[in-house]
Short mmCIF file of C-alpha atoms and ligand atoms in Angstrom, two decimals:
data_model
loop_
_atom_site.label_atom_id
_atom_site.label_comp_id
_atom_site.label_asym_id
_atom_site.label_seq_id
_atom_site.Cartn_x
_atom_site.Cartn_y
_atom_site.Cartn_z
CA MET A 35 150.96 103.91 7.89
CA ARG A 36 150.48 106.24 5.03
CA SER A 37 147.79 108.86 5.37
CA TRP A 38 146.05 110.28 2.23
CA PRO A 39 146.60 113.42 0.14
CA ALA A 40 145.16 116.67 1.52
CA SER A 41 142.94 118.89 -0.81
CA ASP A 42 143.88 122.47 -0.84
CA VAL A 43 142.03 124.83 1.80
CA PRO A 44 141.76 128.21 0.54
CA SER A 45 142.55 131.15 2.75
CA LEU A 46 139.42 133.24 3.14
CA ASN A 47 141.72 136.09 4.15
CA ASP A 48 143.29 135.82 0.62
CA ALA A 49 139.92 135.74 -0.85
CA GLY A 50 139.32 139.22 0.75
CA LEU A 51 136.94 138.22 3.39
CA PRO A 52 137.67 139.37 7.09
CA ALA A 53 139.18 137.06 9.76
CA ALA A 54 136.92 134.74 11.71
CA ALA A 55 136.35 135.87 15.25
CA ARG A 56 134.18 133.19 17.14
CA ARG A 57 135.51 130.10 19.12
CA LEU A 58 134.35 126.75 18.15
CA SER A 59 131.79 125.31 20.54
CA LEU A 60 130.95 121.57 20.60
CA TYR A 61 128.54 119.43 22.58
CA ASP A 62 130.71 117.45 24.93
CA THR A 63 129.27 114.18 25.77
CA GLY A 64 131.25 114.14 29.11
CA THR A 65 129.49 117.28 30.35
CA GLY A 66 126.33 117.02 28.38
CA ALA A 67 126.61 120.62 27.24
CA VAL A 68 127.75 122.61 24.16
CA ARG A 69 131.08 124.42 25.44
CA PRO A 70 133.68 126.56 23.73
CA THR A 71 136.78 124.56 22.77
CA GLU A 72 139.97 126.26 24.03
CA PRO A 73 142.87 124.97 22.01
CA GLY A 74 146.11 126.61 22.21
CA GLU A 75 147.90 127.76 19.07
CA THR A 76 147.81 123.97 17.95
CA ALA A 77 144.48 122.22 18.37
CA ARG A 78 144.84 118.53 19.28
CA MET A 79 142.39 116.02 17.76
CA TYR A 80 142.01 112.21 17.92
CA VAL A 81 139.30 110.67 15.87
CA CYS A 82 138.81 106.81 16.11
CA GLY A 83 139.44 105.19 12.68
CA ILE A 84 137.77 102.39 11.06
CA THR A 85 138.10 98.61 11.67
CA PRO A 86 138.99 97.69 8.03
CA TYR A 87 136.82 94.97 7.02
CA ASP A 88 133.95 96.67 5.28
CA ALA A 89 134.65 100.24 4.35
CA THR A 90 133.49 103.16 3.75
CA HIS A 91 129.84 103.07 4.37
CA LEU A 92 127.91 106.42 4.55
CA GLY A 93 127.68 106.08 8.44
CA HIS A 94 131.49 106.07 8.42
CA ALA A 95 131.70 108.88 5.90
CA ASN A 96 129.17 110.93 7.95
CA THR A 97 131.30 110.64 11.25
CA TYR A 98 134.57 111.55 9.42
CA LEU A 99 132.86 114.41 7.74
CA ALA A 100 131.84 115.94 11.13
CA PHE A 101 135.24 115.89 12.42
CA ASP A 102 136.60 117.25 9.19
CA LEU A 103 134.39 120.37 9.99
CA VAL A 104 136.14 120.72 13.40
CA ASN A 105 139.36 120.69 11.53
CA ARG A 106 138.19 123.23 8.99
CA VAL A 107 136.62 125.57 11.64
CA TRP A 108 139.80 125.41 13.92
CA ARG A 109 141.97 126.16 10.91
CA ASP A 110 139.81 129.14 9.90
CA LEU A 111 140.18 130.43 13.41
CA GLY A 112 143.96 130.39 12.90
CA HIS A 113 144.88 127.15 14.66
CA THR A 114 147.25 124.63 13.48
CA VAL A 115 145.45 121.42 13.87
CA HIS A 116 147.38 118.35 15.00
CA TYR A 117 145.01 115.37 14.09
CA ILE A 118 145.57 111.75 14.74
CA GLN A 119 143.46 108.86 13.48
CA ASN A 120 144.09 105.12 14.09
CA ALA A 121 143.08 102.12 12.02
CA THR A 122 142.04 99.05 14.20
CA ASP A 123 143.89 96.69 11.82
CA VAL A 124 143.87 93.78 14.24
CA ASP A 125 140.55 92.81 16.18
CA ASP A 126 137.99 90.34 16.52
CA PRO A 127 135.61 91.40 13.70
CA LEU A 128 138.32 91.72 11.21
CA LEU A 129 139.72 88.33 11.99
CA GLU A 130 136.37 86.69 12.00
CA ARG A 131 135.68 88.19 8.44
CA ALA A 132 139.09 86.95 7.28
CA GLN A 133 138.23 83.54 8.74
CA GLN A 134 134.77 83.45 6.98
CA THR A 135 136.18 84.38 3.52
CA GLY A 136 139.48 82.55 3.84
CA GLU A 137 141.41 85.75 3.07
CA ASP A 138 144.50 86.60 4.90
CA TRP A 139 143.51 89.28 7.62
CA ARG A 140 146.48 91.43 6.62
CA GLU A 141 145.41 91.48 3.05
CA LEU A 142 141.85 92.26 3.88
CA ALA A 143 142.74 95.06 6.30
CA ASP A 144 145.28 96.55 3.68
CA ARG A 145 142.63 96.52 0.89
CA GLU A 146 140.00 98.06 2.99
CA ILE A 147 142.24 100.81 4.41
CA GLN A 148 143.31 101.63 0.75
CA LEU A 149 139.64 101.93 -0.13
CA PHE A 150 138.94 104.07 2.87
CA ARG A 151 141.90 106.56 1.91
CA ASP A 152 140.39 106.75 -1.63
CA ASP A 153 136.95 107.41 -0.40
CA MET A 154 138.16 110.05 2.04
CA THR A 155 140.32 111.72 -0.67
CA ALA A 156 137.41 111.79 -3.03
CA LEU A 157 135.22 113.26 -0.38
CA ARG A 158 137.85 115.91 0.48
CA VAL A 159 138.29 114.81 4.05
CA LEU A 160 141.41 116.39 5.27
CA PRO A 161 143.81 113.68 6.17
CA PRO A 162 145.10 113.10 9.87
CA ASP A 163 148.81 114.28 10.22
CA ARG A 164 149.47 110.76 11.36
CA TYR A 165 147.41 107.68 10.35
CA ILE A 166 148.42 105.01 12.75
CA GLY A 167 147.57 101.29 12.79
CA ALA A 168 147.13 99.11 15.92
CA VAL A 169 149.56 96.62 14.69
CA GLU A 170 152.55 99.02 14.37
CA SER A 171 151.50 100.39 17.68
CA ILE A 172 151.77 97.36 19.72
CA PRO A 173 155.00 98.16 21.48
CA LEU A 174 153.41 101.33 22.57
CA ILE A 175 150.19 99.47 23.78
CA VAL A 176 152.33 96.99 25.73
CA GLU A 177 154.09 99.91 27.38
CA MET A 178 150.87 101.36 28.40
CA ILE A 179 149.55 98.03 29.76
CA GLU A 180 152.81 97.75 31.87
CA LYS A 181 152.04 101.26 33.26
CA LEU A 182 148.73 100.13 34.34
CA ARG A 183 150.26 96.82 35.76
CA GLY A 184 152.72 99.14 37.63
CA ARG A 185 149.90 100.95 39.27
CA ASP A 186 148.21 97.59 40.15
CA ALA A 187 145.42 98.30 37.57
CA THR A 188 145.38 94.86 35.92
CA TYR A 189 144.59 91.42 36.65
CA GLU A 190 144.72 88.03 34.88
CA VAL A 191 141.94 85.59 33.77
CA ASP A 192 143.21 82.54 32.10
CA GLY A 193 146.18 84.23 30.68
CA ASP A 194 144.08 87.30 29.45
CA VAL A 195 144.81 90.69 31.07
CA TYR A 196 141.90 92.85 32.30
CA PHE A 197 141.65 96.39 33.52
CA PRO A 198 139.45 96.79 36.65
CA ILE A 199 137.19 99.80 36.18
CA ALA A 200 137.44 100.09 40.12
CA ALA A 201 140.81 101.61 39.66
CA ASP A 202 139.46 104.72 38.11
CA PRO A 203 137.34 106.74 40.60
CA ALA A 204 136.13 108.84 37.69
CA PHE A 205 134.70 105.83 35.60
CA GLY A 206 131.54 107.06 33.96
CA GLN A 207 132.76 110.42 33.35
CA VAL A 208 132.53 110.26 29.54
CA SER A 209 129.08 108.48 29.03
CA ARG A 210 127.45 109.60 32.35
CA LEU A 211 125.52 106.38 32.12
CA THR A 212 124.34 104.40 35.07
CA ARG A 213 125.59 100.90 35.61
CA GLU A 214 122.09 99.56 34.43
CA GLN A 215 122.53 101.59 31.11
CA MET A 216 126.18 100.34 30.65
CA ALA A 217 125.55 96.63 30.98
CA PRO A 218 123.67 96.01 27.78
CA LEU A 219 125.78 98.41 25.70
CA PHE A 220 129.01 96.67 27.17
CA ALA A 221 127.63 93.35 25.92
CA GLU A 222 126.57 94.67 22.49
CA ARG A 223 129.69 96.43 21.71
CA GLY A 224 132.40 93.89 22.04
CA GLY A 225 132.46 93.44 25.97
CA ASP A 226 132.22 90.06 27.77
CA PRO A 227 130.28 90.73 30.83
CA ASP A 228 129.62 87.08 31.67
CA ARG A 229 133.05 85.67 31.52
CA PRO A 230 133.81 83.76 34.88
CA GLY A 231 136.86 85.02 36.81
CA LYS A 232 136.20 88.76 36.08
CA ARG A 233 135.95 90.99 39.26
CA ASP A 234 133.45 93.17 37.70
CA PRO A 235 131.41 92.36 34.43
CA LEU A 236 132.34 95.70 33.11
CA ASP A 237 136.12 95.17 33.22
CA ALA A 238 137.86 95.67 30.08
CA LEU A 239 140.22 93.33 28.29
CA VAL A 240 143.56 95.02 27.65
CA TRP A 241 145.55 92.04 26.44
CA MET A 242 144.40 88.81 24.79
CA ALA A 243 146.47 85.63 24.99
CA ARG A 244 146.96 84.17 21.59
CA ARG A 245 144.18 81.91 20.33
CA PRO A 246 144.90 78.88 18.04
CA GLY A 247 144.87 80.16 14.49
CA GLU A 248 145.09 83.80 15.29
CA PRO A 249 147.98 86.27 15.20
CA GLY A 250 149.97 87.06 18.44
CA TRP A 251 152.81 89.28 19.41
CA ASP A 252 155.39 88.77 22.38
CA SER A 253 154.81 90.79 25.37
CA PRO A 254 155.71 90.53 29.07
CA PHE A 255 152.16 89.24 29.67
CA GLY A 256 152.76 86.45 27.15
CA GLU A 257 152.20 86.11 23.39
CA GLY A 258 148.85 87.86 22.30
CA ARG A 259 147.26 90.97 21.02
CA PRO A 260 145.84 94.10 22.37
CA GLY A 261 142.27 94.78 23.30
CA TRP A 262 140.31 97.52 21.64
CA HIS A 263 140.04 100.43 24.04
CA VAL A 264 143.70 100.29 25.18
CA GLU A 265 144.76 100.72 21.55
CA CYS A 266 143.09 104.17 21.18
CA SER A 267 144.12 105.17 24.62
CA ALA A 268 147.84 104.47 23.98
CA ILE A 269 147.93 106.04 20.50
CA SER A 270 146.18 109.18 21.51
CA ILE A 271 148.40 109.87 24.58
CA GLU A 272 151.62 108.92 22.72
CA HIS A 273 150.99 111.40 19.80
CA LEU A 274 148.86 114.17 21.39
CA GLY A 275 149.58 113.97 25.22
CA MET A 276 147.04 113.96 27.94
CA GLY A 277 144.34 116.77 27.94
CA PHE A 278 143.99 117.00 24.18
CA ASP A 279 141.24 119.07 22.83
CA VAL A 280 138.73 116.75 21.28
CA GLU A 281 138.21 112.86 21.04
CA GLY A 282 135.79 112.05 18.45
CA GLY A 283 133.74 109.18 16.94
CA GLY A 284 130.20 108.01 16.28
CA SER A 285 127.94 108.05 19.23
CA ASP A 286 128.30 104.29 19.63
CA LEU A 287 131.88 104.82 20.76
CA ALA A 288 130.90 106.84 23.78
CA PHE A 289 130.37 103.68 25.79
CA PRO A 290 132.34 101.67 26.29
CA HIS A 291 135.11 102.72 24.01
CA HIS A 292 135.89 106.35 25.02
CA GLU A 293 134.89 105.61 28.61
CA MET A 294 137.36 102.84 28.85
CA GLY A 295 140.10 104.75 26.91
CA ALA A 296 139.79 107.60 29.38
CA SER A 297 140.07 105.45 32.25
CA HIS A 298 143.09 103.67 30.90
CA ALA A 299 144.78 106.84 30.22
CA GLN A 300 144.06 108.57 33.60
CA VAL A 301 144.97 105.59 35.53
CA ALA A 302 148.19 104.87 33.65
CA THR A 303 149.44 108.44 33.66
CA GLY A 304 147.92 109.66 37.00
CA GLU A 305 146.77 112.79 35.04
CA ARG A 306 143.33 113.82 33.83
CA PRO A 307 141.50 114.52 31.75
CA HIS A 308 142.37 112.28 28.87
CA ALA A 309 140.48 114.52 26.49
CA ARG A 310 138.99 118.03 27.23
CA ALA A 311 135.76 117.22 24.97
CA TYR A 312 134.21 113.84 23.91
CA VAL A 313 132.33 114.50 20.65
CA HIS A 314 129.94 112.15 19.15
CA ALA A 315 128.40 112.07 15.63
CA GLY A 316 124.87 110.54 15.25
CA MET A 317 124.01 107.20 13.77
CA VAL A 318 123.12 107.00 9.96
CA GLY A 319 120.61 104.24 9.28
CA LEU A 320 119.08 102.52 6.37
CA ASP A 321 115.53 100.87 6.39
CA GLY A 322 114.86 101.47 10.21
CA GLU A 323 118.23 100.19 11.40
CA LYS A 324 121.78 101.58 12.14
CA MET A 325 123.99 101.08 9.09
CA SER A 326 126.47 98.46 10.33
CA LYS A 327 128.76 95.83 8.97
CA SER A 328 127.20 93.21 11.26
CA ARG A 329 123.73 94.07 9.83
CA GLY A 330 124.84 94.20 6.37
CA ASN A 331 122.51 97.16 5.32
CA LEU A 332 125.23 99.36 3.88
CA VAL A 333 125.48 102.03 1.24
CA PHE A 334 129.12 102.44 0.39
CA VAL A 335 130.78 105.52 -0.79
CA SER A 336 132.83 103.63 -3.45
CA ARG A 337 129.66 102.10 -4.86
CA LEU A 338 128.16 105.51 -5.41
CA ARG A 339 131.32 106.77 -6.87
CA ALA A 340 131.53 103.87 -9.12
CA ASP A 341 128.05 104.76 -10.18
CA GLY A 342 129.20 108.15 -11.23
CA VAL A 343 127.81 110.09 -8.33
CA ASP A 344 129.94 113.36 -7.71
CA PRO A 345 131.50 112.94 -4.38
CA MET A 346 130.53 116.62 -3.64
CA ALA A 347 127.02 115.57 -3.88
CA ILE A 348 127.60 112.78 -1.40
CA ARG A 349 129.33 115.34 0.82
CA LEU A 350 126.44 117.66 0.62
CA ALA A 351 123.80 115.21 1.17
CA LEU A 352 125.61 114.28 4.53
CA LEU A 353 126.13 117.79 5.55
CA ALA A 354 122.45 118.48 5.22
CA HIS A 355 121.83 116.62 8.49
CA HIS A 356 123.36 118.04 11.86
CA TYR A 357 126.22 115.90 12.76
CA ARG A 358 124.64 114.98 16.15
CA SER A 359 121.20 113.77 14.75
CA ASP A 360 120.41 110.14 13.95
CA TRP A 361 118.84 109.89 10.48
CA GLU A 362 118.15 107.53 7.61
CA TRP A 363 119.71 107.50 4.15
CA THR A 364 117.29 107.66 1.20
CA ASP A 365 118.27 108.03 -2.44
CA GLY A 366 115.94 111.19 -2.67
CA GLN A 367 118.46 112.97 -0.52
CA LEU A 368 121.18 112.38 -2.79
CA ARG A 369 119.21 113.68 -5.73
CA ASP A 370 118.48 116.93 -3.63
CA ALA A 371 122.20 117.33 -2.89
CA ALA A 372 123.00 116.82 -6.69
CA ALA A 373 120.50 119.62 -7.47
CA ARG A 374 121.84 121.82 -4.79
CA LEU A 375 125.43 121.31 -6.09
CA GLU A 376 124.20 122.31 -9.41
CA ARG A 377 122.50 125.57 -8.33
CA TRP A 378 125.64 126.44 -6.21
CA ARG A 379 127.93 126.00 -9.08
CA ALA A 380 125.84 127.97 -11.44
CA ALA A 381 125.62 130.71 -8.90
CA VAL A 382 129.60 130.85 -8.40
CA ALA A 383 129.90 130.95 -12.09
CA ARG A 384 127.87 134.38 -12.43
CA PRO A 385 129.79 137.44 -13.13
CA SER A 386 128.43 139.00 -9.87
CA GLY A 387 126.15 138.13 -6.87
CA PRO A 388 125.00 139.61 -3.55
CA PRO A 389 127.99 140.49 -1.26
CA ALA A 390 129.73 137.58 0.36
CA GLY A 391 130.54 139.12 3.82
CA PRO A 392 127.18 138.45 5.45
CA VAL A 393 126.94 134.94 4.11
CA ALA A 394 130.58 134.24 5.31
CA GLY A 395 129.50 135.64 8.72
CA THR A 396 126.54 133.40 8.91
CA VAL A 397 128.42 130.06 7.69
CA ARG A 398 131.12 130.93 10.37
CA GLU A 399 128.67 131.72 13.18
CA ARG A 400 126.44 128.72 12.42
CA LEU A 401 129.61 126.28 12.18
CA ALA A 402 131.13 127.73 15.28
CA ASP A 403 127.79 126.85 17.37
CA ASP A 404 128.29 123.19 17.24
CA LEU A 405 128.61 122.73 13.66
CA ASP A 406 125.38 123.59 12.42
CA ALA A 407 126.15 122.74 8.88
CA PRO A 408 122.58 122.69 7.69
CA ALA A 409 122.14 126.31 8.61
CA ALA A 410 125.48 127.14 6.97
CA ILE A 411 124.07 125.43 3.75
CA ALA A 412 120.78 127.45 4.02
CA ALA A 413 122.96 130.57 4.04
CA ILE A 414 124.75 129.59 0.81
CA ASP A 415 121.32 128.54 -0.72
CA ALA A 416 119.88 132.04 0.06
CA TRP A 417 122.95 133.69 -1.47
CA ALA A 418 122.74 131.55 -4.53
CA ALA A 419 119.08 132.36 -4.94
CA ALA A 420 119.52 136.00 -4.77
CA ASP A 421 120.87 138.64 -7.38
CA GLY A 422 123.48 141.16 -6.75
CA ALA A 423 125.98 143.43 -8.26
CA ASP A 424 129.05 142.51 -6.28
CA ALA A 425 131.63 141.23 -8.73
CA SER A 426 134.01 139.57 -6.17
CA SER A 427 131.34 137.72 -4.35
CA PRO A 428 131.21 134.55 -6.65
CA ALA A 429 134.87 133.77 -6.05
CA GLN A 430 134.63 134.46 -2.27
CA VAL A 431 131.43 132.11 -1.74
CA ARG A 432 133.32 129.49 -3.75
CA ALA A 433 136.33 129.80 -1.38
CA LEU A 434 133.93 129.78 1.54
CA ALA A 435 132.26 126.65 0.62
CA ASP A 436 135.62 124.90 -0.12
CA ALA A 437 137.45 126.06 2.99
CA LEU A 438 134.58 125.56 5.62
CA LEU A 439 132.31 122.83 4.04
CA GLY A 440 134.97 121.24 2.04
CA VAL A 441 132.67 121.36 -1.00
CA ALA A 442 134.53 122.23 -4.27
CA LEU A 443 132.28 124.14 -6.59
N1 5CA B 134 137.84 100.93 14.91
C1 5CA B 134 136.80 101.40 15.78
C2 5CA B 134 137.24 102.63 16.36
S1 5CA B 134 138.63 102.71 17.15
C3 5CA B 134 135.54 101.34 15.17
O1 5CA B 134 134.56 101.66 15.61
N2 5CA B 134 135.51 101.08 13.70
S2 5CA B 134 134.28 101.08 12.78
O2 5CA B 134 134.79 100.92 11.65
O3 5CA B 134 133.29 100.18 13.37
O4 5CA B 134 133.64 102.60 12.85
C4 5CA B 134 134.42 103.80 12.50
C5 5CA B 134 133.68 105.01 12.92
O5 5CA B 134 132.50 105.09 12.27
C6 5CA B 134 133.44 104.97 14.25
O6 5CA B 134 133.46 106.38 14.73
C7 5CA B 134 131.91 104.74 14.38
O7 5CA B 134 131.21 105.25 15.61
C8 5CA B 134 131.37 105.31 13.08
N3 5CA B 134 130.25 104.55 12.63
C9 5CA B 134 130.04 103.29 12.36
N4 5CA B 134 128.76 102.92 11.94
C10 5CA B 134 128.13 104.30 11.82
C11 5CA B 134 126.89 104.64 11.44
N5 5CA B 134 125.87 103.75 10.99
N6 5CA B 134 126.51 106.14 11.45
C12 5CA B 134 127.55 106.83 11.81
N7 5CA B 134 128.75 106.58 12.33
C13 5CA B 134 129.02 105.16 12.23
ZN1 ZN B 135 139.06 104.11 18.99
#
């Protein structure tokens, strides 16, 4: 599929600032600790994309912004970033929505994906190098299920194909949850623990035989469509290889999605780990509940844009929260962000300001420590509030806010 256009990322070197020195550390759900990422020259990242039936709400935007910071910090450190994102363009919730509204599921997916591209472009979220749909990846996914089958890691229930979690001795490595904690999450997040015939209630569906009125594709296991977890597992290892640096998504993906994806990949390839770090953004809520399509309590990026809100104010409002925290959206936060944007714009339009070196140092240091964007923002606030005689600093801080925070002033 098409990705979306990249906004320019200014080089801070060209802006006359010294090169960044620190490594990027991130909180890895798999180890429960903030650890340095250790990419080679090319850093490899997979971020789970949307299921395109109701895009792009502020929760989505918040998650993609977190990984946009990862991308920007790595680039600032001199890495090339190889970034892959999927779009789950065939799955139960998409088909259900299409069924309810009478729309063709492909048209619904195409429209929502385009809206997502437009929102990401407006928010200056750097695009993935490859933006890959589940449908176009079906041959790849089938190949992966065949590998699992070849390792005796599949079984059938009434024509559907399951992956037995018992096949992976490392199962539980991503979420580090107990079985008691896993069970309700599995049921809540698309699993089918009560289906008769399963060996273990937590076993994951990898191929679903075609149901009447639903799409299906030919495969050695009969006509059908892929399960959700195997989609991301197959796409990530095809395009990044095993042991890539970061797999990302919102915290609701840690279990079962990233857990199962890691197990599928490790059992299919006989190698581990799937990803070297599993990184999760917090949940954005509204009115006391997680913002979600199924609950319908959504604030859309496109709605705000249509109301004339500057996308850079939306970006700043989201970055004012640490990516790992769960928080609630209020309109007041947008007003605060718009006021901050105005202050910053006025400050970089001055003929001079305090030297940019220290603020660049703080922004880089805070972001390198598990993406502390609120502290990075505070450093720029302090610079903007102070007077100084350095004539090159306004342009340097403009470049800094753009390159690292993605905020165009
Ligand atoms: N297509 C799958 C991933 S392969 C999926 O989860 N799609 S989604 O559209 O439901 O979510 C897309 C991304 O947004 C996921 O990373 C999800 O964790 C994140 N997300 C969804 N709701 C919220 C929310 N309220 N706050 C923060 N992030 C959210
Ligand atoms: Zn995914």
